[in-house]
Coordinates of C-alpha atoms in Angstrom, one line a residue:
Chain A
M191 CA -143.5 -139.4 -42.7
S192 CA -145.5 -138.2 -45.7
K193 CA -147.1 -140.6 -48.1
P194 CA -144.6 -142.2 -50.5
L195 CA -144.8 -141.2 -54.1
L196 CA -143.3 -144.4 -55.4
E197 CA -143.1 -147.6 -53.5
I198 CA -141.6 -150.9 -54.6
K199 CA -142.6 -153.9 -52.6
N200 CA -140.8 -157.2 -52.6
L201 CA -140.1 -157.1 -56.4
S202 CA -138.7 -160.3 -57.8
I203 CA -137.8 -160.5 -61.5
W204 CA -136.3 -163.4 -63.3
F205 CA -135.0 -163.6 -66.9
E206 CA -135.3 -166.7 -69.0
S207 CA -132.1 -168.0 -70.4
F208 CA -130.8 -171.3 -71.9
E209 CA -129.1 -172.3 -68.6
G210 CA -132.3 -171.8 -66.7
P211 CA -133.9 -168.7 -65.2
L212 CA -131.6 -165.9 -64.1
K213 CA -132.8 -164.9 -60.6
V214 CA -131.8 -161.3 -60.9
L215 CA -134.1 -159.3 -58.6
D216 CA -134.8 -161.0 -55.3
G217 CA -137.3 -159.0 -53.2
V218 CA -136.4 -155.3 -53.8
N219 CA -138.1 -152.9 -51.4
M220 CA -137.8 -149.2 -52.0
I221 CA -139.6 -146.0 -51.2
V222 CA -139.4 -142.6 -52.9
L223 CA -141.0 -139.6 -51.1
P224 CA -142.3 -136.6 -53.0
G225 CA -139.5 -134.2 -53.8
E226 CA -136.9 -136.6 -52.5
K227 CA -133.6 -137.4 -54.1
V228 CA -132.8 -141.0 -53.8
G229 CA -129.5 -142.7 -54.7
L230 CA -129.0 -146.3 -55.7
I231 CA -125.5 -147.7 -55.5
G232 CA -123.9 -151.1 -56.0
E233 CA -121.5 -153.0 -58.1
M234 CA -122.3 -153.4 -61.8
G235 CA -124.6 -156.3 -62.5
C236 CA -126.4 -156.1 -59.2
G237 CA -129.8 -155.1 -60.7
K238 CA -129.8 -151.4 -60.5
T239 CA -130.7 -150.8 -64.1
T240 CA -133.2 -153.7 -64.0
T241 CA -135.0 -152.0 -61.1
M242 CA -135.1 -148.7 -63.0
K243 CA -136.4 -150.4 -66.1
A244 CA -139.0 -152.2 -64.1
I245 CA -140.2 -148.9 -62.7
A246 CA -140.3 -147.4 -66.2
G247 CA -142.1 -150.5 -67.5
I248 CA -139.7 -151.1 -70.4
L249 CA -138.3 -154.5 -69.6
P250 CA -138.6 -156.7 -72.8
V251 CA -141.4 -159.0 -71.9
P252 CA -140.5 -162.5 -73.2
P253 CA -137.2 -163.0 -71.3
T254 CA -138.6 -161.2 -68.3
I255 CA -140.6 -163.1 -65.7
I256 CA -142.1 -161.0 -63.0
R257 CA -142.3 -163.4 -60.1
S258 CA -143.9 -161.3 -57.4
G259 CA -144.0 -157.8 -56.0
S260 CA -145.7 -154.6 -56.8
I261 CA -144.8 -151.1 -57.9
L262 CA -147.1 -148.6 -56.3
Y263 CA -147.4 -145.1 -57.7
Q264 CA -149.3 -142.9 -55.2
G265 CA -150.9 -146.1 -53.8
E266 CA -151.9 -147.5 -57.2
D267 CA -150.3 -150.7 -58.3
L268 CA -148.8 -150.2 -61.7
M269 CA -148.3 -154.0 -62.2
K270 CA -151.9 -155.0 -61.6
M271 CA -153.8 -152.4 -63.5
N272 CA -154.3 -152.8 -67.2
K273 CA -151.5 -151.9 -69.6
K274 CA -153.2 -148.9 -71.1
K275 CA -153.8 -147.2 -67.8
S276 CA -150.3 -147.9 -66.4
R277 CA -148.8 -146.6 -69.6
Q278 CA -150.9 -143.4 -69.2
I279 CA -149.6 -142.9 -65.7
R280 CA -146.0 -143.6 -66.7
K281 CA -146.3 -141.2 -69.6
K282 CA -147.6 -138.5 -67.4
E283 CA -145.4 -138.9 -64.4
L284 CA -142.2 -140.6 -65.4
S285 CA -139.2 -139.4 -67.3
M286 CA -135.9 -141.2 -67.7
I287 CA -132.3 -140.4 -68.5
F288 CA -130.4 -143.3 -69.9
Q289 CA -127.0 -144.7 -69.3
D290 CA -125.6 -144.0 -72.8
P291 CA -126.2 -140.6 -74.4
M292 CA -124.7 -142.0 -77.6
S293 CA -127.6 -144.2 -78.3
A294 CA -130.4 -142.3 -76.5
L295 CA -130.9 -140.1 -79.6
N296 CA -132.2 -141.3 -82.9
P297 CA -129.3 -141.0 -85.3
V298 CA -131.5 -140.2 -88.4
F299 CA -133.3 -137.2 -87.1
T300 CA -132.2 -133.7 -86.1
I301 CA -132.3 -132.7 -82.5
G302 CA -135.1 -130.2 -83.3
T303 CA -137.3 -133.0 -84.8
Q304 CA -136.8 -135.2 -81.8
L305 CA -137.6 -132.5 -79.3
H306 CA -140.5 -131.5 -81.4
D307 CA -141.8 -135.1 -81.3
I308 CA -141.5 -135.4 -77.5
I309 CA -143.1 -132.1 -76.9
K310 CA -146.0 -133.1 -79.2
I311 CA -146.5 -136.4 -77.4
N312 CA -146.5 -134.7 -74.0
E313 CA -148.5 -131.6 -74.8
K314 CA -151.5 -131.8 -77.1
K315 CA -151.5 -128.1 -78.0
K316 CA -149.7 -126.8 -81.1
G317 CA -147.6 -123.7 -81.7
F318 CA -144.6 -122.3 -79.8
I319 CA -142.9 -125.6 -80.1
K320 CA -139.7 -124.2 -81.7
G321 CA -139.6 -121.5 -79.1
K322 CA -140.0 -124.0 -76.4
S323 CA -137.2 -126.3 -77.7
I324 CA -134.9 -123.3 -77.8
Q325 CA -135.8 -122.4 -74.3
L326 CA -135.2 -125.9 -73.1
L327 CA -131.8 -126.0 -74.7
K328 CA -131.0 -122.7 -73.0
E329 CA -132.0 -124.2 -69.7
V330 CA -129.4 -126.9 -70.0
L331 CA -126.8 -124.3 -70.8
L332 CA -126.2 -125.3 -74.4
P333 CA -124.6 -122.7 -76.5
D334 CA -126.3 -121.5 -79.7
P335 CA -129.5 -123.5 -79.4
A336 CA -130.9 -122.5 -82.8
R337 CA -128.0 -124.2 -84.5
I338 CA -128.1 -127.3 -82.3
L339 CA -131.8 -127.8 -83.3
K340 CA -130.7 -128.2 -86.9
N341 CA -127.9 -130.7 -86.0
Y342 CA -127.9 -134.4 -86.1
P343 CA -126.8 -136.3 -82.9
I344 CA -123.6 -137.4 -84.6
Q345 CA -122.5 -133.8 -84.9
L346 CA -122.6 -133.3 -81.1
S347 CA -120.3 -134.4 -78.4
G348 CA -121.2 -136.8 -75.6
G349 CA -121.7 -134.1 -73.0
M350 CA -124.0 -132.1 -75.4
R351 CA -126.0 -135.2 -76.1
Q352 CA -126.4 -135.9 -72.4
R353 CA -127.6 -132.3 -71.9
I354 CA -130.1 -132.8 -74.6
C355 CA -131.3 -136.0 -72.9
I356 CA -131.7 -134.1 -69.7
A357 CA -133.7 -131.4 -71.6
M358 CA -135.9 -134.2 -73.0
A359 CA -136.5 -135.6 -69.6
L360 CA -137.5 -132.1 -68.4
I361 CA -140.2 -131.7 -71.0
N362 CA -142.3 -134.1 -69.0
K363 CA -144.0 -132.3 -66.1
G364 CA -144.2 -135.5 -64.1
Q365 CA -142.9 -135.9 -60.6
I366 CA -140.3 -138.7 -61.0
L367 CA -137.1 -138.5 -62.9
L368 CA -135.2 -141.8 -63.2
A369 CA -131.6 -141.1 -63.9
D370 CA -129.8 -144.3 -64.8
E371 CA -126.1 -143.5 -64.6
P372 CA -126.3 -140.2 -66.3
D373 CA -122.6 -139.6 -65.7
T374 CA -121.0 -142.8 -67.1
S375 CA -119.8 -141.7 -70.5
L376 CA -118.8 -138.2 -69.5
D377 CA -115.4 -136.9 -68.6
V378 CA -114.7 -135.5 -65.2
T379 CA -115.1 -131.8 -66.0
I380 CA -118.3 -132.3 -67.9
K381 CA -119.6 -134.7 -65.2
E382 CA -119.3 -132.0 -62.6
Q383 CA -121.2 -129.5 -64.7
I384 CA -123.9 -131.9 -65.6
M385 CA -124.5 -133.0 -62.1
K386 CA -124.7 -129.4 -60.9
L387 CA -127.1 -128.7 -63.7
L388 CA -129.2 -131.8 -62.8
R389 CA -129.3 -130.7 -59.2
E390 CA -130.4 -127.2 -60.0
L391 CA -133.1 -128.3 -62.5
V392 CA -134.5 -131.0 -60.3
G393 CA -134.8 -128.5 -57.5
K394 CA -136.4 -125.9 -59.8
Y395 CA -139.1 -128.3 -61.0
N396 CA -139.5 -130.0 -57.6
K397 CA -139.2 -133.5 -59.0
S398 CA -138.3 -136.7 -57.1
I399 CA -135.2 -138.2 -58.6
V400 CA -133.9 -141.8 -58.4
L401 CA -130.2 -141.6 -59.3
V402 CA -128.1 -144.6 -60.1
S403 CA -124.4 -144.0 -60.2
H404 CA -121.1 -145.6 -59.7
A405 CA -119.6 -142.3 -58.7
L406 CA -120.0 -142.2 -54.9
G407 CA -119.1 -138.5 -55.0
T408 CA -122.0 -137.7 -57.2
I409 CA -124.3 -139.7 -54.9
K410 CA -123.0 -137.9 -51.9
S411 CA -123.5 -134.4 -53.3
L412 CA -126.8 -135.0 -55.0
T413 CA -129.0 -137.3 -52.9
D414 CA -130.9 -137.2 -49.6
R415 CA -131.1 -140.9 -49.0
V416 CA -129.2 -143.9 -50.4
Y417 CA -130.1 -147.5 -51.1
V418 CA -127.2 -149.9 -51.4
M419 CA -128.0 -152.8 -53.6
Y420 CA -126.3 -156.2 -53.8
A421 CA -127.2 -159.1 -56.1
G422 CA -130.8 -158.2 -56.6
S423 CA -131.8 -156.9 -53.2
M424 CA -131.4 -153.9 -51.0
V425 CA -128.8 -154.5 -48.3
E426 CA -128.8 -151.1 -46.6
M427 CA -130.9 -147.9 -46.6
A428 CA -129.7 -144.8 -44.9
S429 CA -129.7 -141.0 -45.2
T430 CA -126.7 -140.0 -47.3
Q431 CA -124.9 -138.5 -44.4
A432 CA -125.4 -141.5 -42.1
L433 CA -124.3 -144.0 -44.8
F434 CA -121.1 -142.2 -45.7
A435 CA -120.3 -141.6 -42.0
N436 CA -121.2 -144.9 -40.7
P437 CA -121.8 -147.8 -43.2
L438 CA -123.1 -150.8 -41.4
H439 CA -123.5 -153.7 -43.8
P440 CA -120.2 -155.4 -44.6
Y441 CA -120.9 -154.8 -48.3
S442 CA -121.4 -151.1 -47.9
K443 CA -118.3 -150.9 -45.9
G444 CA -116.3 -152.6 -48.6
L445 CA -117.8 -150.5 -51.3
L446 CA -117.0 -147.2 -49.5
E447 CA -113.5 -148.4 -48.5
A448 CA -112.7 -149.1 -52.2
T449 CA -113.0 -145.3 -52.9
P450 CA -109.8 -143.4 -53.0
R451 CA -109.7 -140.6 -50.5
L452 CA -107.9 -137.2 -50.5
T453 CA -106.5 -137.9 -47.0
G454 CA -104.0 -140.1 -48.7
K455 CA -104.4 -143.3 -46.7
G456 CA -104.6 -145.3 -49.9
I457 CA -107.4 -147.5 -51.0
G458 CA -108.8 -150.0 -48.6
D459 CA -109.2 -153.7 -49.3
G460 CA -112.5 -153.5 -50.9
I461 CA -114.4 -156.8 -51.3
N462 CA -112.9 -160.0 -52.6
G463 CA -114.7 -162.1 -55.2
R464 CA -117.4 -160.9 -57.6
I465 CA -121.2 -160.8 -58.1
P466 CA -122.6 -164.4 -58.0
E467 CA -124.0 -166.2 -61.0
Y468 CA -127.7 -165.5 -61.1
V469 CA -128.6 -169.0 -62.4
S470 CA -127.9 -170.6 -59.0
P471 CA -127.3 -167.7 -56.5
P472 CA -126.1 -168.6 -53.0
N473 CA -128.7 -169.7 -50.5
G474 CA -129.5 -167.4 -47.6
C475 CA -127.8 -164.0 -47.7
R476 CA -126.5 -163.7 -51.2
F477 CA -123.5 -161.8 -49.9
H478 CA -122.2 -164.6 -47.6
P479 CA -119.6 -166.2 -49.9
R480 CA -117.8 -162.8 -50.0
C481 CA -118.5 -161.6 -46.5
K482 CA -115.7 -161.3 -43.9
E483 CA -118.0 -161.6 -41.0
V484 CA -120.1 -164.5 -42.2
M485 CA -122.0 -166.6 -39.6
D486 CA -123.8 -169.9 -39.8
V487 CA -127.2 -168.3 -40.0
C488 CA -126.2 -166.3 -43.1
R489 CA -125.9 -169.5 -45.1
R490 CA -129.3 -170.7 -44.2
E491 CA -131.6 -167.7 -44.1
K492 CA -132.1 -164.5 -46.0
P493 CA -131.9 -161.6 -43.6
S494 CA -134.8 -159.2 -43.4
F495 CA -134.5 -155.5 -42.9
F496 CA -133.5 -154.4 -39.4
N497 CA -133.9 -150.8 -38.5
V498 CA -130.9 -149.6 -36.6
S499 CA -132.2 -146.1 -36.2
K500 CA -135.1 -144.0 -37.6
D501 CA -133.5 -143.5 -41.0
H502 CA -131.0 -146.3 -41.1
G503 CA -131.9 -149.9 -42.0
V504 CA -129.7 -152.8 -42.8
A505 CA -130.3 -156.4 -44.0
C506 CA -127.7 -158.3 -42.0
F507 CA -127.9 -160.7 -39.1
L508 CA -125.1 -158.8 -37.4
F509 CA -127.6 -156.2 -36.5
K510 CA -130.5 -158.5 -35.6
N511 CA -130.4 -157.5 -31.9
S512 CA -130.5 -153.8 -32.5
R513 CA -134.0 -154.0 -33.9
N514 CA -136.3 -151.4 -32.4
Chain B
M254 CA -112.3 -145.5 -119.8
K255 CA -111.7 -141.8 -120.6
I256 CA -115.4 -141.2 -120.6
L257 CA -115.7 -142.9 -117.2
K258 CA -113.1 -140.6 -115.8
N259 CA -114.9 -137.5 -117.1
I260 CA -118.1 -138.6 -115.6
N261 CA -116.3 -139.0 -112.3
N262 CA -115.1 -135.4 -112.6
I263 CA -118.6 -134.1 -113.1
G264 CA -119.3 -135.3 -109.5
K265 CA -116.5 -133.1 -108.2
Y266 CA -118.3 -130.0 -109.2
F267 CA -121.2 -131.0 -107.0
R268 CA -118.9 -131.5 -104.0
K269 CA -119.7 -128.2 -102.4
G270 CA -123.3 -127.1 -102.0
G271 CA -126.6 -128.3 -100.6
N272 CA -127.9 -131.8 -99.8
I273 CA -128.8 -132.8 -103.3
S274 CA -125.4 -132.1 -104.7
R275 CA -123.8 -133.9 -101.7
I276 CA -125.9 -136.9 -102.4
F277 CA -124.9 -136.8 -106.1
Y278 CA -121.3 -136.5 -105.1
K279 CA -121.4 -139.7 -103.0
F280 CA -123.3 -141.4 -105.8
S281 CA -120.9 -140.4 -108.5
R282 CA -117.8 -141.5 -106.8
N283 CA -118.3 -144.8 -108.5
P284 CA -118.5 -143.9 -112.2
L285 CA -120.3 -147.2 -112.9
S286 CA -123.3 -146.2 -110.9
V287 CA -123.6 -143.0 -113.0
V288 CA -123.5 -145.3 -116.1
G289 CA -126.3 -147.3 -114.4
L290 CA -128.4 -144.2 -113.7
I291 CA -128.1 -142.9 -117.2
L292 CA -128.9 -146.3 -118.7
F293 CA -131.9 -146.7 -116.4
C294 CA -133.1 -143.2 -117.3
I295 CA -132.9 -144.0 -121.0
I296 CA -134.7 -147.3 -120.5
V297 CA -137.5 -145.6 -118.6
L298 CA -137.8 -142.9 -121.2
C299 CA -137.9 -145.5 -123.9
A300 CA -140.7 -147.3 -122.1
I301 CA -142.7 -144.2 -121.5
F302 CA -142.5 -142.9 -125.0
A303 CA -142.5 -146.3 -126.8
Q304 CA -145.4 -145.1 -129.1
Y305 CA -143.4 -142.2 -130.5
L306 CA -140.0 -143.9 -130.5
A307 CA -141.0 -147.2 -132.1
P308 CA -140.4 -147.1 -135.9
Y309 CA -143.4 -149.5 -136.4
P310 CA -145.8 -149.1 -133.5
E311 CA -148.3 -151.4 -135.1
S312 CA -145.8 -154.3 -134.6
A313 CA -146.7 -154.3 -130.9
G314 CA -150.2 -155.7 -131.5
A315 CA -151.6 -158.5 -133.5
Y316 CA -149.9 -157.7 -136.8
V317 CA -148.7 -159.8 -139.6
N318 CA -146.6 -158.8 -142.6
F319 CA -145.1 -161.7 -144.3
E320 CA -143.5 -159.6 -147.0
E321 CA -141.1 -158.2 -144.3
A322 CA -140.7 -161.5 -142.4
K323 CA -137.3 -162.8 -141.3
Q324 CA -135.4 -159.7 -142.2
P325 CA -131.9 -159.5 -140.7
P326 CA -130.9 -156.2 -139.0
S327 CA -130.7 -153.4 -141.5
Y328 CA -131.3 -149.6 -141.7
K329 CA -135.0 -150.3 -142.2
H330 CA -135.3 -152.6 -139.2
F331 CA -132.5 -152.0 -136.7
C332 CA -133.0 -155.3 -135.0
G333 CA -134.5 -157.2 -137.8
T334 CA -138.0 -158.7 -138.0
D335 CA -139.4 -162.0 -136.7
V336 CA -141.2 -164.8 -138.6
L337 CA -144.4 -162.8 -138.7
G338 CA -142.7 -159.7 -140.1
R339 CA -143.0 -157.7 -136.9
D340 CA -140.2 -155.1 -136.2
I341 CA -138.2 -156.4 -133.2
L342 CA -137.0 -153.0 -132.1
S343 CA -140.6 -151.7 -131.7
R344 CA -141.6 -154.8 -129.8
I345 CA -138.6 -154.5 -127.5
L346 CA -139.6 -150.9 -126.7
F347 CA -143.1 -152.0 -125.8
G348 CA -141.8 -155.1 -124.0
T349 CA -139.6 -152.9 -121.8
R350 CA -142.7 -151.1 -120.7
Y351 CA -144.3 -154.3 -119.4
S352 CA -141.1 -155.4 -117.7
L353 CA -140.8 -152.1 -115.8
I354 CA -144.4 -152.1 -114.9
M355 CA -143.9 -155.6 -113.5
G356 CA -140.8 -154.6 -111.5
I357 CA -142.2 -151.4 -110.1
F358 CA -145.6 -152.8 -109.2
V359 CA -144.3 -155.9 -107.5
L360 CA -142.0 -153.9 -105.3
L361 CA -144.6 -151.3 -104.5
L362 CA -146.9 -154.1 -103.5
I363 CA -144.5 -156.2 -101.4
A364 CA -142.2 -153.7 -99.8
P365 CA -144.8 -152.1 -97.6
I366 CA -146.3 -155.4 -96.6
G367 CA -143.0 -157.2 -96.0
V368 CA -141.5 -154.2 -94.1
T369 CA -144.5 -153.8 -91.9
L370 CA -144.6 -157.5 -91.0
G371 CA -140.9 -157.5 -90.3
L372 CA -141.2 -154.4 -88.1
I373 CA -144.0 -156.0 -86.1
A374 CA -142.2 -159.4 -85.8
G375 CA -139.0 -157.7 -84.8
Y376 CA -140.5 -155.4 -82.3
F377 CA -142.6 -158.0 -80.6
K378 CA -139.8 -160.5 -80.6
G379 CA -140.5 -163.5 -78.4
S380 CA -144.3 -163.1 -78.5
W381 CA -146.8 -165.3 -80.5
L382 CA -147.0 -162.5 -83.2
E383 CA -143.3 -163.0 -84.0
I384 CA -143.6 -166.8 -84.0
I385 CA -146.5 -166.7 -86.4
I386 CA -145.1 -164.2 -88.8
M387 CA -141.5 -165.6 -88.9
R388 CA -142.5 -169.2 -89.2
V389 CA -144.8 -168.4 -92.1
T390 CA -142.0 -166.4 -93.6
D391 CA -139.6 -169.4 -93.1
I392 CA -142.0 -171.6 -95.0
F393 CA -142.1 -169.2 -97.9
V394 CA -138.4 -168.7 -97.9
S395 CA -137.7 -172.5 -97.9
I396 CA -139.3 -172.8 -101.4
P397 CA -137.2 -171.3 -104.2
T398 CA -138.8 -168.1 -105.4
L399 CA -139.0 -169.1 -109.1
I400 CA -140.5 -172.5 -108.4
L401 CA -143.2 -171.0 -106.1
A402 CA -144.0 -168.3 -108.6
L403 CA -144.2 -170.9 -111.4
A404 CA -146.5 -173.1 -109.3
I405 CA -148.8 -170.2 -108.5
C406 CA -148.9 -169.0 -112.1
A407 CA -149.7 -172.5 -113.3
L408 CA -152.7 -172.5 -111.0
L409 CA -154.0 -169.2 -112.3
T410 CA -154.8 -167.9 -115.8
P411 CA -151.6 -166.7 -117.2
N412 CA -151.7 -162.9 -117.7
L413 CA -149.9 -159.8 -116.5
Q414 CA -151.8 -159.4 -113.2
N415 CA -151.5 -163.0 -112.2
A416 CA -147.8 -163.1 -112.9
L417 CA -147.5 -159.9 -110.8
L418 CA -149.4 -161.5 -108.0
A419 CA -147.4 -164.8 -108.2
I420 CA -144.0 -163.0 -108.0
S421 CA -145.2 -160.7 -105.2
F422 CA -146.5 -163.7 -103.3
S423 CA -143.1 -165.4 -103.4
W424 CA -141.0 -162.3 -102.8
W425 CA -142.3 -160.5 -99.7
P426 CA -140.7 -162.9 -97.1
W427 CA -137.3 -161.5 -98.0
Y428 CA -138.3 -158.1 -96.9
T429 CA -139.8 -159.4 -93.7
R430 CA -136.6 -161.3 -92.8
L431 CA -134.4 -158.3 -93.6
V432 CA -136.4 -155.8 -91.6
Y433 CA -137.0 -158.4 -88.8
G434 CA -133.3 -158.7 -88.2
L435 CA -132.6 -155.0 -88.3
T436 CA -135.6 -154.2 -86.0
S437 CA -134.7 -156.7 -83.4
S438 CA -131.2 -155.3 -83.1
L439 CA -132.5 -151.8 -82.9
K440 CA -135.4 -152.2 -80.5
E441 CA -133.2 -152.4 -77.5
E442 CA -131.5 -149.1 -78.3
Y443 CA -132.2 -146.4 -75.8
F444 CA -133.9 -144.0 -78.2
V445 CA -136.6 -146.6 -78.7
K446 CA -136.9 -147.1 -74.9
L447 CA -137.0 -143.3 -74.5
A448 CA -140.0 -143.2 -76.9
E449 CA -141.7 -146.0 -74.9
V450 CA -141.2 -144.1 -71.6
S451 CA -142.5 -140.9 -73.2
G452 CA -145.7 -142.8 -74.0
A453 CA -145.4 -142.9 -77.8
N454 CA -147.8 -145.3 -79.5
I455 CA -146.7 -148.4 -81.4
A456 CA -147.1 -146.9 -84.8
H457 CA -144.9 -143.9 -83.9
I458 CA -142.2 -146.2 -82.5
L459 CA -142.2 -148.5 -85.5
F460 CA -142.6 -146.1 -88.3
R461 CA -141.0 -143.0 -87.0
E462 CA -138.3 -144.1 -84.6
I463 CA -137.2 -147.5 -86.0
L464 CA -138.0 -147.5 -89.8
P465 CA -136.1 -144.4 -90.9
N466 CA -132.9 -145.9 -89.5
F467 CA -132.8 -148.4 -92.3
S468 CA -134.7 -146.7 -95.1
G469 CA -131.4 -146.7 -97.1
T470 CA -131.0 -150.5 -96.7
I471 CA -134.5 -151.0 -97.9
L472 CA -134.2 -148.7 -100.8
T473 CA -131.0 -150.4 -101.9
K474 CA -132.6 -153.8 -101.7
M475 CA -135.6 -152.6 -103.7
T476 CA -133.4 -151.3 -106.5
L477 CA -131.3 -154.4 -106.6
D478 CA -134.4 -156.6 -106.4
M479 CA -136.2 -154.8 -109.2
G480 CA -133.7 -156.3 -111.6
W481 CA -134.3 -159.8 -110.3
V482 CA -138.1 -159.3 -110.3
I483 CA -137.8 -158.4 -114.0
L484 CA -135.7 -161.4 -114.7
T485 CA -138.1 -163.7 -112.9
A486 CA -141.0 -162.1 -114.8
A487 CA -139.1 -162.8 -118.0
N488 CA -138.5 -166.4 -116.9
L489 CA -142.3 -166.8 -116.3
S490 CA -143.2 -165.6 -119.8
F491 CA -140.4 -167.6 -121.3
V492 CA -142.2 -170.8 -120.2
G493 CA -145.5 -169.3 -121.2
L494 CA -146.9 -168.4 -117.8
G495 CA -146.6 -164.7 -118.0
I496 CA -147.9 -162.1 -120.4
Q497 CA -149.5 -163.8 -123.4
P498 CA -148.7 -163.1 -127.0
P499 CA -149.3 -161.1 -129.1
T500 CA -148.6 -158.6 -126.3
P501 CA -144.8 -158.1 -126.6
D502 CA -142.9 -159.2 -123.5
L503 CA -139.1 -159.6 -123.4
G504 CA -139.5 -163.1 -122.0
N505 CA -141.9 -164.5 -124.6
M506 CA -140.0 -162.8 -127.4
V507 CA -136.9 -164.7 -126.3
A508 CA -139.0 -167.9 -126.1
D509 CA -140.3 -167.3 -129.7
G510 CA -136.8 -166.6 -131.0
A511 CA -135.3 -169.6 -129.3
L512 CA -137.1 -171.8 -131.8
Y513 CA -135.3 -170.3 -134.8
L514 CA -131.8 -170.3 -133.4
P515 CA -129.1 -170.1 -134.7
E516 CA -130.4 -169.1 -138.2
L517 CA -132.6 -166.2 -137.2
W518 CA -130.3 -165.2 -134.3
W519 CA -131.6 -161.6 -134.1
V520 CA -135.1 -162.7 -133.0
A521 CA -133.9 -164.0 -129.7
I522 CA -130.6 -162.2 -129.1
F523 CA -131.9 -158.6 -129.1
P524 CA -134.7 -159.1 -126.5
A525 CA -132.3 -161.1 -124.4
L526 CA -129.7 -158.3 -124.6
S527 CA -132.3 -155.8 -123.5
I528 CA -133.1 -157.9 -120.4
V529 CA -129.4 -158.0 -119.6
L530 CA -129.2 -154.2 -120.0
I531 CA -132.2 -153.5 -117.7
V532 CA -130.9 -155.9 -115.0
L533 CA -127.4 -154.5 -115.3
S534 CA -128.5 -150.9 -115.1
L535 CA -130.6 -151.6 -112.0
N536 CA -127.7 -153.4 -110.3
L537 CA -125.3 -150.6 -111.0
L538 CA -127.9 -148.1 -109.8
G539 CA -128.4 -150.2 -106.6
D540 CA -124.7 -150.1 -105.9
G541 CA -124.7 -146.3 -106.3
I542 CA -127.7 -146.0 -103.9
S543 CA -126.0 -148.1 -101.4
D544 CA -123.0 -145.8 -101.6
I545 CA -125.2 -142.8 -100.9
F546 CA -126.5 -144.4 -97.7
G547 CA -123.3 -146.1 -96.8
V548 CA -125.1 -149.4 -96.7
E549 CA -123.1 -152.6 -96.7
R550 CA -123.8 -155.0 -99.5
I551 CA -126.8 -157.2 -98.8

């Protein structure tokens, strides 16, 4: 196993609120290898975006309390080093695509100006900026780049804006691309195109990608390895093939069952209930109130990660004995 | 009303064309704002060329001519003369100049300061910076502007600069509060986050990403506020804490004239009317500017 590019160790993040702290992230562990495409799935509100924002370092500080944990980039702890240095590293190595292409572009500037700004921030040299912007827009398959440079975001459709966001993320020559649900606001035909585009471009620039998505199809076609997240911690980690073929954790099973299939057997039962309140989350395994195979030990203790096979780990007491 | 309709039609010629004509088209959809613009232009021109327009420029200084004193409006003196024989029209033209200087300089002084503080407080919401800036702002806002300006003026020597400082001192918190609210709603937008991830510095985020989003709101508020600043300045000189006689100022002219009401009505009424005209034109203009930017009324 090569040295991990990005490693998150036991990350716990709380948010202040009037009812008391929201205990959102509860010991997140995650590894991203160089050039690897990692997926992150889970219900909404289970802390996927919070994890992404923590990696990017853009959580608003007053409500956020970082309880413990570390984010290591090539062995260096981004949380412990001073702010200036960690910002330098993030600026150099990270780029991010946001959930909502509608608000990811500044409404008062033309696309050209915004691309120009980001290119200027990333590369200190002058000249060829316009040529470079046009080339970037061509790369994301936008028609008539010269005209689009003069347009304001409001004149473009959601898919076009999302492509521009991808183009912006590609300006950065860094190694990690955080894609936080890049497909949410797109319709099905555009989604397919954009995902294909993303896959090609990430392969071309040899970036690692962390992809958050609700669309399991997207995850299946784009990623090498998947983390399943529930209520602020990782419940299962497996190679994409292994997870889709043989999900182990009851939560993953339910999540995959809830997907309609072409074989026409209808949709499975899914999972009853919903994500717990974060003010007072359940003790022990946070999934136990919804779990069909709940045991006594689940109510008392939080399960640690048990490795079932070389590339398949699960945080559930059902698999305690299969530890190797 | 027919004239108003014609003015509205002028706007339609500008409908097609570049940016400037499009802006003017939006502006001219409300004919009253065109009236405001024209009125304001006339007032500014009068103020600039007061020396040449005034029939008796010497009236603006320390000048006494008892032979002509207390003349009612006539062809010789359009607005009559005061008890010292000074031509009211000439004094109004010069007084307008000081009113406009007051309005423009106060806003040029406070808008950048108030806006910057508001941006900082809004962007660092929840930190000690926000707490300090916003609590100080709250203290200032809790005292009525006019009372605060009067108090400060009373402490200092009454003259143009000190009146200007006093009004500025009591006016900046409104800009801070406005911009603070707008910034704190905008700072969680993804384009701001994107700039943060890209490694842009604070100045870039505040002044290039966030500020341009509400330049229209600020410009509208500045135009509307200018009228109120002029009115406040007139209030200050009315009670003798602003510009000192014999320098003509609309406020102290009204104060002088008030002593001779109702017999010498023209001494007080014409300066008062010109204050009304200035404030009215600025309000109409402000409405038009808010139409250009599509800003809601503030």
